[in-house]
XYZ file of C-alpha atoms in Angstrom:
297
model
C 15.652 -13.184 1.228
C 12.644 -11.506 2.706
C 11.013 -9.171 5.179
C 9.106 -11.074 7.854
C 7.036 -9.725 10.142
C 6.320 -11.955 13.130
C 3.172 -11.338 15.311
C 3.787 -7.672 15.588
C 1.692 -5.632 18.230
C 1.768 -1.767 18.966
C -0.415 0.019 21.425
C -0.984 3.602 21.736
C -3.107 4.476 24.940
C -6.364 2.317 24.802
C -6.101 1.800 20.954
C -4.119 -1.367 19.584
C -2.807 0.243 16.417
C -1.121 -3.498 15.430
C -2.598 -6.669 16.469
C -0.192 -9.647 15.973
C 0.249 -8.706 12.758
C 2.515 -11.611 10.683
C 3.289 -11.053 6.901
C 6.261 -12.021 4.784
C 7.398 -9.713 1.949
C 9.232 -12.247 -0.388
C 11.575 -10.442 -3.296
C 10.800 -9.356 -6.751
C 6.999 -8.310 -6.219
C 5.294 -4.941 -6.026
C 3.168 -5.107 -2.940
C 0.073 -2.703 -2.099
C -0.771 -2.225 1.526
C -4.049 -1.041 1.848
C -6.635 -0.068 4.488
C -8.562 2.589 5.781
C -7.651 5.532 7.847
C -6.568 4.026 11.280
C -5.637 0.426 9.673
C -2.145 0.269 11.058
C -0.327 0.952 7.704
C 2.007 3.769 8.398
C 2.540 2.282 11.997
C 3.769 -1.002 10.522
C 6.379 0.976 8.194
C 7.315 3.162 10.868
C 8.467 0.011 13.008
C 9.966 -1.699 9.682
C 12.479 1.223 9.408
C 13.068 1.289 13.071
C 11.732 4.557 13.999
C 8.844 3.192 16.480
C 9.533 -0.136 18.541
C 6.558 -2.554 18.801
C 5.304 -3.661 21.984
C 5.930 -7.346 20.925
C 7.227 -9.063 18.030
C 10.148 -9.133 15.782
C 10.947 -8.123 12.238
C 13.685 -9.647 10.261
C 15.030 -8.119 7.024
C 16.659 -11.283 5.322
C 17.020 -12.959 8.589
C 18.532 -9.924 10.457
C 16.447 -8.259 13.234
C 16.099 -4.544 12.356
C 16.163 -3.175 15.985
C 19.499 -0.943 16.224
C 20.872 -2.910 13.196
C 22.288 -0.677 10.281
C 23.117 -3.731 8.293
C 19.334 -4.891 7.985
C 18.223 -1.240 7.996
C 20.301 -0.078 4.706
C 18.319 -2.626 2.889
C 15.181 -0.798 3.232
C 14.357 2.814 2.148
C 10.961 4.550 3.363
C 9.194 7.126 1.187
C 6.903 9.038 3.601
C 5.939 12.646 4.073
C 9.081 13.667 6.514
C 11.856 15.631 5.699
C 15.312 14.474 7.340
C 17.292 17.093 5.623
C 18.405 20.430 7.243
C 15.882 23.353 6.177
C 18.810 25.155 4.298
C 19.603 22.260 2.017
C 18.998 22.550 -1.604
C 17.647 19.502 -3.632
C 21.225 19.054 -5.430
C 22.720 19.024 -2.202
C 20.470 16.590 -0.771
C 20.882 14.192 -3.795
C 24.661 14.359 -2.861
C 24.154 13.771 0.528
C 22.407 10.491 0.013
C 25.250 9.093 -1.676
C 27.330 9.267 1.783
C 24.627 7.082 3.569
C 23.570 4.936 0.205
C 26.954 4.562 -1.304
C 24.798 2.737 -4.428
C 22.413 5.853 -5.011
C 22.316 6.868 -8.518
C 22.989 10.547 -8.511
C 22.777 10.759 -12.175
C 19.414 8.953 -12.052
C 18.003 11.328 -9.729
C 19.368 14.651 -11.311
C 17.665 13.173 -14.564
C 14.544 12.206 -12.972
C 14.340 15.632 -11.627
C 14.455 17.120 -14.954
C 11.737 14.909 -16.121
C 9.720 15.938 -13.495
C 10.582 19.564 -13.738
C 11.987 19.864 -10.346
C 14.252 22.711 -9.893
C 17.819 21.296 -8.131
C 18.544 24.918 -7.015
C 15.374 25.002 -4.658
C 15.561 24.712 -1.059
C 13.754 21.478 0.085
C 11.273 23.546 2.488
C 10.381 25.796 -0.151
C 8.896 23.088 -2.226
C 5.199 23.188 -2.869
C 3.442 19.979 -1.519
C 3.636 18.221 -4.885
C 7.135 18.923 -5.429
C 8.063 17.818 -1.948
C 6.527 14.542 -3.115
C 8.246 14.601 -6.265
C 11.343 15.402 -4.477
C 11.019 11.784 -2.027
C 9.650 9.912 -4.945
C 12.879 10.607 -7.191
C 15.016 9.403 -3.909
C 13.003 6.072 -3.699
C 13.392 5.700 -7.563
C 17.093 6.335 -6.988
C 18.290 4.635 -3.919
C 19.107 0.984 -5.211
C 18.212 -0.736 -2.034
C 16.423 -4.515 -2.020
C 13.399 -2.945 -0.275
C 11.857 0.229 -1.168
C 8.581 1.522 0.414
C 6.135 4.410 -0.760
C 3.940 5.473 2.034
C 0.758 7.408 0.200
C 3.475 8.372 -2.643
C 1.418 10.830 -4.831
C 0.207 13.043 -2.539
C -0.304 16.487 -3.855
C 0.716 15.304 -7.523
C -1.085 16.256 -10.589
C -2.787 13.688 -12.881
C 0.354 13.879 -15.285
C 3.121 13.551 -12.684
C 1.358 10.606 -10.969
C 1.207 8.892 -14.395
C 4.805 9.529 -14.798
C 5.553 8.176 -11.310
C 3.726 4.860 -12.037
C 5.467 4.805 -15.220
C 8.860 4.805 -13.916
C 8.191 2.776 -11.120
C 7.206 0.100 -13.598
C 10.789 0.540 -15.456
C 12.686 0.728 -12.068
C 11.104 -2.852 -11.361
C 11.510 -4.231 -14.746
C 15.557 -3.052 -14.521
C 16.175 -4.324 -10.971
C 13.525 -6.279 -9.714
C 13.245 -4.516 -6.449
C 10.674 -5.162 -3.850
C 8.037 -2.244 -3.677
C 5.591 -1.484 -1.231
C 2.901 0.848 -1.963
C 0.759 2.055 0.852
C -1.954 4.257 -0.782
C -5.675 5.048 -1.010
C -5.680 5.421 -4.542
C -6.755 1.982 -5.189
C -7.989 2.036 -8.707
C -4.685 3.985 -9.709
C -2.313 1.061 -8.560
C -4.641 -1.693 -9.145
C -2.761 -2.817 -12.219
C 0.797 -2.172 -10.825
C 0.636 -4.320 -7.676
C 0.776 -8.250 -8.039
C 0.207 -8.909 -4.346
C -2.245 -7.106 -2.009
C -2.232 -7.038 1.776
C -5.402 -5.521 3.260
C -4.859 -4.418 7.012
C -8.080 -3.684 9.136
C -7.992 -2.070 12.558
C -4.493 -3.368 13.195
C -4.953 -6.946 11.924
C -4.461 -8.584 8.607
C -7.551 -9.087 6.836
C -6.658 -10.012 3.412
C -2.938 -11.497 2.187
C -2.871 -13.011 -1.273
C -1.975 -12.753 -4.877
C -4.028 -9.545 -6.408
C -5.289 -11.778 -9.048
C -6.542 -14.498 -6.596
C -8.261 -11.711 -4.794
C -10.538 -10.256 -7.769
C -10.949 -13.591 -9.406
C -12.406 -15.427 -6.600
C -15.247 -12.327 -6.004
C -17.816 -10.890 -8.636
C -20.494 -8.576 -9.082
C -24.068 -9.791 -9.862
C -27.005 -7.797 -10.954
C -30.574 -7.809 -11.937
C -34.309 -8.038 -10.768
C -33.752 -7.914 -7.222
C -36.370 -11.071 -6.529
C -34.166 -12.917 -9.165
C -31.022 -12.060 -7.626
C -31.919 -13.221 -4.014
C -33.028 -16.577 -5.233
C -29.788 -16.820 -7.189
C -27.649 -16.110 -4.183
C -28.938 -17.986 -1.702
C -26.548 -20.510 -0.383
C -23.721 -18.219 -1.397
C -21.113 -16.020 0.176
C -22.285 -12.497 0.106
C -19.832 -9.654 0.895
C -22.629 -6.744 0.045
C -25.917 -5.765 -1.512
C -27.202 -2.789 -2.873
C -30.867 -1.888 -4.336
C -32.452 0.743 -6.369
C -35.871 0.489 -7.032
C -36.503 -2.917 -8.479
C -32.895 -3.592 -9.036
C -30.265 -5.245 -6.989
C -26.419 -5.419 -7.055
C -24.374 -7.885 -4.850
C -20.924 -8.454 -4.594
C -20.001 -12.200 -3.985
C -17.189 -13.724 -2.585
C -17.917 -17.003 -4.705
C -17.394 -17.687 -8.586
C -20.675 -18.298 -10.242
C -21.288 -21.050 -13.022
C -22.217 -20.107 -16.437
C -24.263 -19.525 -18.159
C -26.408 -17.222 -15.773
C -30.415 -17.591 -16.233
C -31.876 -14.881 -18.004
C -32.010 -11.254 -16.552
C -29.069 -11.578 -14.649
C -25.663 -10.176 -15.308
C -21.966 -10.697 -13.956
C -19.532 -8.493 -14.039
C -15.566 -8.755 -13.225
C -14.391 -7.529 -10.169
C -12.257 -4.558 -9.312
C -9.396 -4.405 -6.379
C -11.169 -1.216 -5.324
C -14.891 -2.659 -5.458
C -13.349 -5.627 -3.921
C -11.725 -3.358 -1.018
C -14.923 -1.422 -0.628
C -17.042 -4.427 -0.258
C -14.809 -6.279 2.127
C -15.006 -3.237 4.491
C -18.488 -3.129 4.466
C -19.149 -6.447 5.210
C -16.648 -6.350 7.983
C -18.676 -3.408 9.461
C -21.993 -4.924 9.296
C -20.200 -8.065 11.359
C -19.145 -5.423 13.769
C -22.456 -4.018 14.025
C -24.401 -7.317 14.278
C -21.252 -8.254 16.971
C -22.350 -4.880 18.738
C -25.970 -5.203 18.789
C -25.586 -8.991 20.519
C -23.780 -7.575 23.168
C -25.597 -4.694 23.761
C -28.775 -7.162 24.023
C -26.793 -9.297 26.202
C -25.741 -5.996 28.427
């Protein structure tokens, strides 16, 4: 059982939103789908749920193609910004309606979660605030009982208390049923402790696809006097470098032998810092490439 993305490509005019994306999402994991704006995350998820069609490539859910295949599509549920319920429908009726489309939808759980979040069942869906619209959709995702649940920017408009409640409920749900969850978000620090596998997209391509612990454990931050840092990192794979006065901090895609020379300090890598450093490193590559092309032209 898995979701397989096989060489997915999607073009919008002159923009290639996805460029040969190949991934496998295995069961019983919480994935983080990360990327800057325009990286292709939402397009990929839209193709996964057959709301858009790829120009080339295929997606298989448990071995079945998703295009025009209700059997495959009923195994995945996307929690996004769109509302597919009638404008005059109330929250309570929407929960009941979900049981027609997803027979295993846990209506009792949904109503209980609404109480926990303070969501009124009598409210019409279009009348909900941005935060409570997000909460309504999160409750659907936490109650739907399908093998694969995808959250696209799930905590839009939520305050800190409700965000923390969602993350806790997500972990509880995962522990109960071991569904496969995918969280696509810009709030990397908030979800880093949840996701055990990280996928990073950049300009429509897969930049990283690895267990989260593998990514952060093979990189580190090194700081100290600039001259000493420069000497020590020679020959090592450098992602980013920042100087302030006579001090310098570098991010290395490398592990360092211990102990370090006096004056140098190593710190553990957070996923968000790794993501930012990786993006900066890619930016510099593109700048150098553009510079070379500009010179040749």
